[in-house]
Coordinates of C-alpha atoms in Angstrom, one line a residue:
X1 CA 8.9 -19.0 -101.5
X2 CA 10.9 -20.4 -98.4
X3 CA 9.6 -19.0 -94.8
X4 CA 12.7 -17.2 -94.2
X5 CA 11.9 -15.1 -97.4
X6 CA 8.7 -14.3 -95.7
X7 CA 8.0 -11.4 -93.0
X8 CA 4.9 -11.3 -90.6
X9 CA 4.6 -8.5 -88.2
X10 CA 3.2 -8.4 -84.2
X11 CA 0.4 -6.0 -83.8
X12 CA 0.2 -4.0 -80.9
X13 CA -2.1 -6.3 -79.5
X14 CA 0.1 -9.3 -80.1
X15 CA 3.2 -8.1 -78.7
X16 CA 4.6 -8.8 -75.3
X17 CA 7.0 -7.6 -73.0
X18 CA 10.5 -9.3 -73.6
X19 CA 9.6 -10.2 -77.1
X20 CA 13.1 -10.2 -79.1
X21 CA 14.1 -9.9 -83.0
X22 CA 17.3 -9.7 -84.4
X23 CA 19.8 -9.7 -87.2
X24 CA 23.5 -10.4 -88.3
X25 CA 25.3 -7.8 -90.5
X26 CA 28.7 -7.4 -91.7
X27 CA 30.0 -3.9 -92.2
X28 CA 31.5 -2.9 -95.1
X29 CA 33.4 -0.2 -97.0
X30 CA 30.7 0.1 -99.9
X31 CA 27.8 0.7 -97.2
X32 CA 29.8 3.4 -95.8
X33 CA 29.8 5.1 -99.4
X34 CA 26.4 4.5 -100.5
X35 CA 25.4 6.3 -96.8
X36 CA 27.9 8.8 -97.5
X37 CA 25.7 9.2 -101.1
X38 CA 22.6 9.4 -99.4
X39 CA 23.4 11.2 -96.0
X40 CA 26.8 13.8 -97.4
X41 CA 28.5 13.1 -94.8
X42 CA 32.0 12.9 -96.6
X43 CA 34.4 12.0 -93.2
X44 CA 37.3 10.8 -94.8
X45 CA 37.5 8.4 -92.1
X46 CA 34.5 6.9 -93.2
X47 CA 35.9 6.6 -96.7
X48 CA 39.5 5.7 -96.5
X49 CA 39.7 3.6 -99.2
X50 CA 38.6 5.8 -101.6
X51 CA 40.2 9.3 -100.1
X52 CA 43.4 9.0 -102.2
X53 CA 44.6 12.0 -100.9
X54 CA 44.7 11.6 -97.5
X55 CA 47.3 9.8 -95.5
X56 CA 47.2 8.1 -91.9
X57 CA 43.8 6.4 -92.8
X58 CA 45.1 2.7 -92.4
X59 CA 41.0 1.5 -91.5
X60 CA 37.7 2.8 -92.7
X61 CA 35.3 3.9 -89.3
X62 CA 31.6 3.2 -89.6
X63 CA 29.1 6.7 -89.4
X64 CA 28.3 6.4 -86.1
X65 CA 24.6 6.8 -87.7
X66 CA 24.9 4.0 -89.8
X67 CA 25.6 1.4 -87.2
X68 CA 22.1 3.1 -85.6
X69 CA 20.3 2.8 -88.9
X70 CA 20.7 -1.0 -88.3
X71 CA 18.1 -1.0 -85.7
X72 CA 15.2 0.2 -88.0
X73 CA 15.9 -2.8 -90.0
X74 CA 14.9 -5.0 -87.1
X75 CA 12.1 -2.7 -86.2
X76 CA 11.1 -2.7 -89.5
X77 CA 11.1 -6.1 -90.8
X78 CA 10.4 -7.7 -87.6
X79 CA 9.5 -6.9 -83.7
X80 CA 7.0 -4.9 -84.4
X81 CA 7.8 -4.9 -88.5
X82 CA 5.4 -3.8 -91.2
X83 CA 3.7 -1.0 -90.5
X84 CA 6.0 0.2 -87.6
X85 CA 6.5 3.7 -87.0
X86 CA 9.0 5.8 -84.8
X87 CA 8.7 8.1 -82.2
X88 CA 11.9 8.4 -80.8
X89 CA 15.6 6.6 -80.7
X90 CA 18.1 7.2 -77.9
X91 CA 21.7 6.1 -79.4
X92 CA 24.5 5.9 -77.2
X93 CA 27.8 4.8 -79.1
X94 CA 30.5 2.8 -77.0
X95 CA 33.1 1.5 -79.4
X96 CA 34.4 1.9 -83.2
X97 CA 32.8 -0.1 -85.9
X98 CA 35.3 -1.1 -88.5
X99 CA 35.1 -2.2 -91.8
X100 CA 34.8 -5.7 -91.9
X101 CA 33.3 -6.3 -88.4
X102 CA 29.9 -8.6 -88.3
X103 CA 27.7 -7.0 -86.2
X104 CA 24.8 -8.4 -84.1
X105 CA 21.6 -6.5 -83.4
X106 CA 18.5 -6.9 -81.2
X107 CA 15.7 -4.8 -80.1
X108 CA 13.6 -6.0 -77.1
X109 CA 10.5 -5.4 -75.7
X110 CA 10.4 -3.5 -72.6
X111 CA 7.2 -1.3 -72.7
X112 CA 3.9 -1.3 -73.8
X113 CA 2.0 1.8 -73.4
X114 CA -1.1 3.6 -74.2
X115 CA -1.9 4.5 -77.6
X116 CA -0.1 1.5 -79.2
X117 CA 3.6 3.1 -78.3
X118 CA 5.9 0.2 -77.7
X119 CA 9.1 0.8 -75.6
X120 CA 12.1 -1.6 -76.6
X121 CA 16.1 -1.8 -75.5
X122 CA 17.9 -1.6 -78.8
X123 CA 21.8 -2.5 -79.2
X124 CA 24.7 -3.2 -81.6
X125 CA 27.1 -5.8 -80.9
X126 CA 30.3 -7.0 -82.6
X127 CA 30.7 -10.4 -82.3
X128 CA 34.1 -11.2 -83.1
X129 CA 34.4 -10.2 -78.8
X130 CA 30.9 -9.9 -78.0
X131 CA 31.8 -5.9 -77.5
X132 CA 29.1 -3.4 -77.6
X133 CA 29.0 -1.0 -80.4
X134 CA 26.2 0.8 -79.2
X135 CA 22.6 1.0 -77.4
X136 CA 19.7 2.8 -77.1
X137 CA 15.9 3.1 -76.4
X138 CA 13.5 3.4 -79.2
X139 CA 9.7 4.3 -79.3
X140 CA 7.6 3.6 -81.9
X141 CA 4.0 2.9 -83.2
X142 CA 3.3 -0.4 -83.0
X143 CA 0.9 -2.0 -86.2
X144 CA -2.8 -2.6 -85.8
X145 CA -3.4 -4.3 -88.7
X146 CA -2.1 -8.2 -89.0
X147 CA 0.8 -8.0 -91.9
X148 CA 2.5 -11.5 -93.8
X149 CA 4.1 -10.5 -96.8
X150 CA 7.0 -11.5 -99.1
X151 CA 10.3 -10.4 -99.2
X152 CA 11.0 -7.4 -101.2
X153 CA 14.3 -7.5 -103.1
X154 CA 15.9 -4.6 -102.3
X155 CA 17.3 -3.0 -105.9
X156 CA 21.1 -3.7 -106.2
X157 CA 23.4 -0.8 -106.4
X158 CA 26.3 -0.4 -108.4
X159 CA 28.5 2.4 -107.0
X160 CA 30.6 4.3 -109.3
X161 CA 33.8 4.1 -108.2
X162 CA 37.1 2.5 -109.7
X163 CA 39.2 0.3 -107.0
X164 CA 40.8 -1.8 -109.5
X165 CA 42.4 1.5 -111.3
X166 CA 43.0 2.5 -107.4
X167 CA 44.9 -1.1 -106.9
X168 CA 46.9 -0.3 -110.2
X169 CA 48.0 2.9 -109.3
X170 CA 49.2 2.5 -105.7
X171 CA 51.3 -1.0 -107.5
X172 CA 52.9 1.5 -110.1
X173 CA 53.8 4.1 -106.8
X174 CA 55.8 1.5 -105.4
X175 CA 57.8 1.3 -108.9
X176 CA 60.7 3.7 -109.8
X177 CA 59.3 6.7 -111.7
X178 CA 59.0 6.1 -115.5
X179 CA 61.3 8.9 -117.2
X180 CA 57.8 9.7 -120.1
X181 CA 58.4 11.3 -123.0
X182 CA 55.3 13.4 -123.4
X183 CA 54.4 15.2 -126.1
X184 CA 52.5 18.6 -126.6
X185 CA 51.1 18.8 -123.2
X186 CA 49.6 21.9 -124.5
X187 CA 46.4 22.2 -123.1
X188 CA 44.7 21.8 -119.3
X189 CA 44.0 17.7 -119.8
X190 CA 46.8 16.6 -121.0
X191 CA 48.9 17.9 -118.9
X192 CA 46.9 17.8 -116.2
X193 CA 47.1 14.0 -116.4
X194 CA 51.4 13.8 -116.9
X195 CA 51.7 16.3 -113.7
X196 CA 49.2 14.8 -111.2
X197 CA 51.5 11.2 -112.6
X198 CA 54.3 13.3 -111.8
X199 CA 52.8 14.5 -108.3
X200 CA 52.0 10.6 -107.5
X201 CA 55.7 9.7 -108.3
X202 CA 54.7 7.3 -111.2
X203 CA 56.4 9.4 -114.5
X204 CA 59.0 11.6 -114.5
X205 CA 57.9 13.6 -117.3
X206 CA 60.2 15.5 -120.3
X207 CA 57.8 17.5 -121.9
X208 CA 58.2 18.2 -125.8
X209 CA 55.9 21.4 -127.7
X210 CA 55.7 24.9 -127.3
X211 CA 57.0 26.2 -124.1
X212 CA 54.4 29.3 -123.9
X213 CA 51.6 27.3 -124.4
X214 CA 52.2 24.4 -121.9
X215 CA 53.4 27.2 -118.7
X216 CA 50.2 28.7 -119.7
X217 CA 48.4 25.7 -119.4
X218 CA 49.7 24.9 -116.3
X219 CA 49.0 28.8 -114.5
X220 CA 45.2 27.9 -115.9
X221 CA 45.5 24.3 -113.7
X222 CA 47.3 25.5 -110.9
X223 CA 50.3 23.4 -111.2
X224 CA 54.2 23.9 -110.7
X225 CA 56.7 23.1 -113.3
X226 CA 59.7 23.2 -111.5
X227 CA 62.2 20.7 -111.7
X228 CA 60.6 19.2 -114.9
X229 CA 62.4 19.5 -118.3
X230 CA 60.5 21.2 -121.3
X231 CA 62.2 20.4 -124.9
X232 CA 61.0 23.7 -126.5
X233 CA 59.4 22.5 -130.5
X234 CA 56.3 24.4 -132.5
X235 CA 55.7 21.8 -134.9
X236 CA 53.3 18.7 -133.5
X237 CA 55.4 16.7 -135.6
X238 CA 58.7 17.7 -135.2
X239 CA 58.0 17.3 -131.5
X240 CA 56.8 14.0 -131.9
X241 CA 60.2 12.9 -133.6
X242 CA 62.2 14.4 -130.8
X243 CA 60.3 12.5 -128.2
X244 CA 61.1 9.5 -130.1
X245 CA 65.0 10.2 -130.5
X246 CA 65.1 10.8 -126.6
X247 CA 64.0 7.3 -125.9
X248 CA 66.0 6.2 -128.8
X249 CA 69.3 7.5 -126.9
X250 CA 67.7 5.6 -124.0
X251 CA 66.7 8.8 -121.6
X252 CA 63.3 7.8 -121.8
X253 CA 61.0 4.3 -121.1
X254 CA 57.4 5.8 -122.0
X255 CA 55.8 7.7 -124.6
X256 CA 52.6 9.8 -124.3
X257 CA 50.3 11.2 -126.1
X258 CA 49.3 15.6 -125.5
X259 CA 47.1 17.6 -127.6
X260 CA 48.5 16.2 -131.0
X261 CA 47.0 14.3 -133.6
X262 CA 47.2 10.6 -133.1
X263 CA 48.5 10.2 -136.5
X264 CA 51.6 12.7 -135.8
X265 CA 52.6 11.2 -132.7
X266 CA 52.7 7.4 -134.3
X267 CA 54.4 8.3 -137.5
X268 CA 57.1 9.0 -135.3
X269 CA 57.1 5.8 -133.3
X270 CA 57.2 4.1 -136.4
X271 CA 59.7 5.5 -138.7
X272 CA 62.2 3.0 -139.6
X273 CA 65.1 4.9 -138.7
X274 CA 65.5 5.0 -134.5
X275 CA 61.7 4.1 -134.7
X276 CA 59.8 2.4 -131.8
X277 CA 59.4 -0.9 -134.0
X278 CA 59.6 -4.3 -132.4
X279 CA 58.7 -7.0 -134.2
X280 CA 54.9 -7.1 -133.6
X281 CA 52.1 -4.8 -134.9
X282 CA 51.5 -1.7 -133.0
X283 CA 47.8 -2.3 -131.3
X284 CA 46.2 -0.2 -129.1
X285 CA 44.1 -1.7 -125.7
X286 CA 41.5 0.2 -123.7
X287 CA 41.9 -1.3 -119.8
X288 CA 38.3 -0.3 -118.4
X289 CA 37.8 0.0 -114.8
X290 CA 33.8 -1.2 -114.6
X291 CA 31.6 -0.5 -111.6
X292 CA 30.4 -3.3 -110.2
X293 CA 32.8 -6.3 -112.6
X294 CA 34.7 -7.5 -109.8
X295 CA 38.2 -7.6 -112.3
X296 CA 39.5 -5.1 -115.1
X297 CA 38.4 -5.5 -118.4
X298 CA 40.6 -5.0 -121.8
X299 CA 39.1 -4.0 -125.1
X300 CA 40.9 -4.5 -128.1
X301 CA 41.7 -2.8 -131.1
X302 CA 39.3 0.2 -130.3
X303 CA 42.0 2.9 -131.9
X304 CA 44.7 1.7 -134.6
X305 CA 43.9 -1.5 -136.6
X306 CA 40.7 -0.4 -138.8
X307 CA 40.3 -4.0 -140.4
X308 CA 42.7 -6.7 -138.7
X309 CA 43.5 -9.5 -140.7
X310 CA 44.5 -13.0 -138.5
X311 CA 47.9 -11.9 -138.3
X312 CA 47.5 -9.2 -136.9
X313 CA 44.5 -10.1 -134.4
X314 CA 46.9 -12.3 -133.3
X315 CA 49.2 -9.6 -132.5
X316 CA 46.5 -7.7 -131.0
X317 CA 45.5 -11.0 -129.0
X318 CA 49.1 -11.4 -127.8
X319 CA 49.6 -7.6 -126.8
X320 CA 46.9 -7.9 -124.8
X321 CA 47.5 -10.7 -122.6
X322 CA 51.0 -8.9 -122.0
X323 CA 49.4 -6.3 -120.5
X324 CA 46.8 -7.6 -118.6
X325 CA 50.1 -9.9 -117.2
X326 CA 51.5 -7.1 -116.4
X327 CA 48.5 -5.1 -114.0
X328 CA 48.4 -8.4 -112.2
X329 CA 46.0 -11.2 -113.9
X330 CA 48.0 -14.5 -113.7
X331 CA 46.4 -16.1 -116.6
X332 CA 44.3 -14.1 -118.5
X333 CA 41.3 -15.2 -120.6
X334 CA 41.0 -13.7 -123.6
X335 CA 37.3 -14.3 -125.4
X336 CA 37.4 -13.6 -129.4
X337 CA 33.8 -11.8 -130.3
X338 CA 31.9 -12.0 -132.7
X339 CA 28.0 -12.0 -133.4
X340 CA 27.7 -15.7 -133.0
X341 CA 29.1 -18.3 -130.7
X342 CA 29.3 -20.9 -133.3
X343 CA 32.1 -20.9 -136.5
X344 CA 29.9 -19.6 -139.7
X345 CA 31.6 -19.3 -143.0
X346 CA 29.9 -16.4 -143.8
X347 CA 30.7 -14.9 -140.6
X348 CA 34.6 -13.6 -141.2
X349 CA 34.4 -12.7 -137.5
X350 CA 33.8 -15.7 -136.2
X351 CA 36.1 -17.9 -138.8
X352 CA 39.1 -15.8 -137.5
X353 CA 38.4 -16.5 -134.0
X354 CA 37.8 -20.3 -134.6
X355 CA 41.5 -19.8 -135.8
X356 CA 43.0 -17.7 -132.9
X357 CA 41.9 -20.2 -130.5
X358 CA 43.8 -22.6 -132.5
X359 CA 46.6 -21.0 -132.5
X360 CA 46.9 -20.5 -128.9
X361 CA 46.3 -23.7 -128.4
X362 CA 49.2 -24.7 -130.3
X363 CA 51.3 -22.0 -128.8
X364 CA 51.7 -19.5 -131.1
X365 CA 49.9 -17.1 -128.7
X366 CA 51.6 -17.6 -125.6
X367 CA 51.1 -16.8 -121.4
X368 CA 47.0 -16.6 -121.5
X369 CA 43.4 -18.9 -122.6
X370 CA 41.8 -17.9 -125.9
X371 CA 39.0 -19.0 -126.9
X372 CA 36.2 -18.2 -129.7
X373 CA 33.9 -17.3 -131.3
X374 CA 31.8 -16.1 -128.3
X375 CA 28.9 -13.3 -128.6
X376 CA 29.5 -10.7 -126.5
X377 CA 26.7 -11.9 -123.8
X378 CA 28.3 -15.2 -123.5
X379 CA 31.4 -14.1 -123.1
X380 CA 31.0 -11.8 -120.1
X381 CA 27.9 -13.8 -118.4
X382 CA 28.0 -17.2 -116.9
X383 CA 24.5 -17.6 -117.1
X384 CA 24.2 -16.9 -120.6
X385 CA 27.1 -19.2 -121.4
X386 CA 25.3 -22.2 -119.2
X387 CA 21.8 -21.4 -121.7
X388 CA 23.9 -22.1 -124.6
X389 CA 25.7 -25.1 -123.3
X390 CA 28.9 -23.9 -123.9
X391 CA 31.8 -25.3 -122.0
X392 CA 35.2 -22.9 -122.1
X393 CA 37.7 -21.7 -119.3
X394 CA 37.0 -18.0 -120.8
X395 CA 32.8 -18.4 -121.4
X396 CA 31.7 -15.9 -119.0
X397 CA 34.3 -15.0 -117.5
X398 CA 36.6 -13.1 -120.1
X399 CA 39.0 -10.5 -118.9
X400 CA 40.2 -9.3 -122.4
X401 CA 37.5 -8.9 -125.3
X402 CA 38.8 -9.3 -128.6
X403 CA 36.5 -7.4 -131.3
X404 CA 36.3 -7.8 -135.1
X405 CA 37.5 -4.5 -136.2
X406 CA 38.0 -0.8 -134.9
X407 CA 34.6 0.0 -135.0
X408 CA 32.9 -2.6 -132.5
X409 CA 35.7 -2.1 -130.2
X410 CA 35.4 1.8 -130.6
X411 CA 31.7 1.9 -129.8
X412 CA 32.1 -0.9 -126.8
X413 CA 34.2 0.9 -125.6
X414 CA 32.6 4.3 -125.4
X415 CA 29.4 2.2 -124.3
X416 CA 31.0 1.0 -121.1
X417 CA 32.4 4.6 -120.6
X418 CA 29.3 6.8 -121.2
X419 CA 26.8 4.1 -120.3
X420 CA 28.3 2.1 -117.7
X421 CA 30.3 4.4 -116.1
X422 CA 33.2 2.7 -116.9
X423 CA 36.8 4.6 -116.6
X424 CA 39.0 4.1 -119.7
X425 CA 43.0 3.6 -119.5
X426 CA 44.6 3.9 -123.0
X427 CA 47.9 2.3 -123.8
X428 CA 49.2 1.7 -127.4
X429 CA 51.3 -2.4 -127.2
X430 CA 54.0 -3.8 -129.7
X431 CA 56.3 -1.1 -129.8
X432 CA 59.5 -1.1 -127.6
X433 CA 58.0 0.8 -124.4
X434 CA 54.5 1.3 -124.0
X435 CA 52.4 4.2 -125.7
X436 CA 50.3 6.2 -123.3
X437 CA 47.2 7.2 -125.9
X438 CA 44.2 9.2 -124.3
X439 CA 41.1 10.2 -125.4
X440 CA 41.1 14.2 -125.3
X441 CA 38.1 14.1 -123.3
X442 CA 39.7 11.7 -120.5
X443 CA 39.8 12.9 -117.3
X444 CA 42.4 12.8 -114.5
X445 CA 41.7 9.1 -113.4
X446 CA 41.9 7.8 -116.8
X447 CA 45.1 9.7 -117.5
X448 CA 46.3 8.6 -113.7
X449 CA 45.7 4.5 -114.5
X450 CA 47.1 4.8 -118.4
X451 CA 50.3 6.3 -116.7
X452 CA 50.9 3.8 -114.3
X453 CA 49.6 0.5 -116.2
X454 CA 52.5 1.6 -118.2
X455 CA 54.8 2.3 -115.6
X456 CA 54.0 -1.5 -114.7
X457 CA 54.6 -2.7 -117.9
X458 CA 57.8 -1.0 -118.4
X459 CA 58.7 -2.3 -115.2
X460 CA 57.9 -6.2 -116.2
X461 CA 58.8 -6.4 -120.3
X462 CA 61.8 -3.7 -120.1
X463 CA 63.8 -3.4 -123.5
X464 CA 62.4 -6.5 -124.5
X465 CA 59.6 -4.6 -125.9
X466 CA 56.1 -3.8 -125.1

C-alpha cells in the first residue's frame, strides 16, 4: 500500500508546538443529505435540490456543523490522529459554505498542557478567495501509544433519492400542459398521481368514471377538483372507450391509466375503429430512477408482450430508444439480455439478440446502439465486460435493457424497485400518444415522472405517434 494510504499518529510526547495537519475537501450537495440523515436537521436551505416544494432556494448552504465536523477529520487522522480524543471545540462561523466550494482545513498546535491535553487553532478556508469559513479552538487528548495503520475504506453510501426523475420533471414543467385523458381515477393513488401532475402544471387532466367515487377520493386526499372536467361513466370499460374517442376528436394528447384493469383500458386503445393504433406494436417501458446509476435506466417489455417474437422485440427495441430520446439521452445504448454473452442455438434469447443487433446495424432500428447478447452483469458493469473481453459501445454501459420475455423484465424490474430502491415510471410506446400505465402500488413520484416523461414525449413525437 502507497504511504499516502497510510496514517501514523503523534503521541503526546511527540508533538510540538506549531505542528500543522491538514486537508482539502469539496462540499457537496449529497454530504449535506447524508448529515441531514444522520443529524435531522432538515433546513431546506441545506437541501435545496431535493426540497421540491420550496421556492427562492437558487443554492444549497452548508450546516454550519458540517463545515466544523471537518476538523475532527484532521484531528482524527492526523495531528494528533489515532487515538485522539476531544475535550472541547470553540466554532466561530464567518462566511456561507456553498455547494460546490473546496474547502481547506488545518488545525495547529498552540498548547501543550498537563495531562496530555493538546491546545490547537482550527479553521476552515475556502480557497477559491482564500476567505475564511470558520475558526475555532479545540482541546483534545492527545495519544500515548505510537499508532501506523492503514487506511480504512470508508463504506460507500448510496442515498436514496431520485434526481434524474427530479431533472425530468422540472423539463416537462417548462412544457405546455398535456390535456390527459385519465381514466377511473377512483381511488387515493391514482388520482393522487394525475392531481399533484395537475398541481405541477405538467397534465391537464379530463377525468373519465364514476363521479361519486373519484370527489370522494379526493375529500379522503385533501385535494380540490375545481376547474377540472369529470366525464361521468360506471362501467371501467365504457370509460375506457370514452377516453379513447376524446383523443380521437383530438381534445386530448395522453392516456392514463386509474384503478381499472389493464386489460380494459388497452382494448380500448386498440380497437380498430378510432383506436390508438400506429403502425408498431404496443410495448410497454419501465424508466427506473436508480440510486447511485449516474443515468436513467429503461426496462423493457415488463407489462404487455408475454412471449416476443423478433418482430416485435424489435418494436419494443425501437419504442424504447424513442423514449429514452425523448427524456434527453442523445444516443441511447440499448443492451439485448439474455443468460449468455455469446450467440447459442439453444439459447432462443440470445439467437434473437444476435439478430437485433443486426438489424440495427443495417438500419432497421433507427436513432440508438444495440447490441447483443449481453448477460445482465456485463451489460451494466464495465468491469465485468473488460473480464470477458468484450468490446461494444453498449458493454457496461447500457441505458435501456432489453429482456427475453415479460417475466425477466417483470421480476427486474420489481428487483430494482423493492431491492434497490429504485423508482419506477410506467409508460405504454407504439400507440399514437403515450400511455401512462402504473403499478397500483406506485407512489406519488412514480406517478409524478410517468406523467411528465410523457408530457416530453408528446412534446417531441406529436401526431406522428409514440
Amino acid at each position: 500500500m502507497s504511504d499516502q494510504f497510510i496514517f501514523e499518529n503523534k503521541t503526546y510526547d511527540e508533538v510540538q508546538v506549531g505542528d500543522t495537519a491538514s486537508l482539502t475537501r469539496t462540499a457537496r450537495e449529497e454530504d449535506f443529505l447524508v448529515f441531514a440523515n444522520v443529524s435531522g436537521n432538515l433546513n431546506p436551505y441545506h437541501l435545496a435540490a431535493y426540497a421540491q416544494e420550496q421556492e427562492g432556494l437558487p443554492e444549497t448552504f452548508a450546516p454550519g456543523l458540517w463545515v466544523g465536523s471537518l476538523v475532527s477529520a484532521v484531528l482524527g487522522n492526523h495531528l494528533p490522529g489515532a487515538g485522539t480524543i476531544y475535550r472541547s471545540q470553540h466554532l466561530k462561523f464567518h462566511d456561507m459554505c456553498r455547494a460546490g466550494d473546496e474547502l481547506f482545513v488545518e488545525a495547529k498546535v498552540i498548547a501543550k498542557l498537563p495531562d496530555n491535553v493538546v491546545r490547537l487553532d482550527t479553521k476552515v478556508v475556502r480557497k477559491s478567495d482564500d476567505a475564511l469559513m470558520m475558526s475555532g479552538e479545540a482541546e483534545v487528548l492527545a495519544p500515548t501509544k505510537k499508532l501506523r495503520f492503514d487506511a480504512l475504506p470508508a463504506p460507500e453510501l448510496i442515498l436514496d433519492h431520485h434526481p434524474h426523475f427530479e431533472t425530468i420533471i422540472e423539463q416537462a414543467q417548462k412544457l405546455a400542459p398535456v390535456t390527459t385523458a385519465v381514466v377511473a381515477p377512483e381511488e387515493e393513488k391514482s388520482l393522487g398521481g394525475a392531481l399533484l401532475a395537475y398541481k405541477k402544471g405538467i397534465i391537464t387532466p379530463i377525468l373519465f368514471g364514476c363521479t361519486e367515487k373519484i370527489r370522494a377520493a379526493a375529500e379522503k386526499i385533501g385535494m380540490s377538483l375545481d376547474g377540472i372536467e369529470i366525464v361521468e361513466e360506471m362501467d371501467h370499460a365504457r370509460a375506457a372507450s370514452k377516453a379513447v374517442d376524446c383523443i380521437a376528436d383530438g381534445k386530448a394528447g395522453a392516456l392514463m391509466k386509474g384503478h381499472l384493469h389493464t386489460d380494459d383500458l388497452l382494448r380500448a386503445a386498440l380497437r380498430k375503429e378510432r383506436g390508438l393504433r400506429a403502425g408498431r406494436r404496443f410495448t410497454h417501458v419501465f424508466v427506473l430512477d436508480v440510486p447511485g446509476l449516474n443515468h436513467p435506466l429503461l426496462v423493457t417489455d415488463a407489462a404487455i408482450n408475454i412471449q416476443p417474437d423478433l418482430k416485435t422485440k424489435a418494436d419494443i427495441v425501437q419504442n424504447a430508444i424513442e423514449v429514452a430520446i425523448s427524456i434527453g439521452i442523445e444516443v441511447p445504448k440499448a443492451g439485448i439480455l439474455s443468460a449468455v454473452e455469446t450467440v447459442n442455438p439453444d439459447i432462443p434469447s440470445s439467437m434473437d439478440a444476435a439478430l437485433l443487433s443486426k438489424m440495427a446495424e443495417r438500419g432497421q432500428i433507427k436513432g440508438g446502439i444495440v447490441d447483443g447478447p449481453l448477460a445482465m452483469d456485463n451489460a451494466v458493469d464495465l468491469a465485468a465486460a473488460h473480464t470477458k473481453g468484450i468490446t461494444s459501445e453498449v458493454a457496461g454501459k447500457a441505458e435501456i435493457l432489453v429482456v427475453p420475455n415479460l417475466d425477466a423484465g417483470n421480476m427486474l424490474a420489481k428487483e430494482l424497485a423493492y431491492i434497490s430502491h429504485a423508482e419506477p415510471a410506467g409508460l405504454v410506446l407504439g400507440a399514437r400518444v403515450p400511455i401512462v400505465l402504473n403499478s397500483r402500488s406506485d407512489g406519488d413520484l412514480a406517478r409524478l415522472a410517468s406523467c411528465a416523461i410523457a408530457s416530453l414525449h408528446h412534446a417531441r413525437i406529436g401526431k406522428k405517434g409514440c
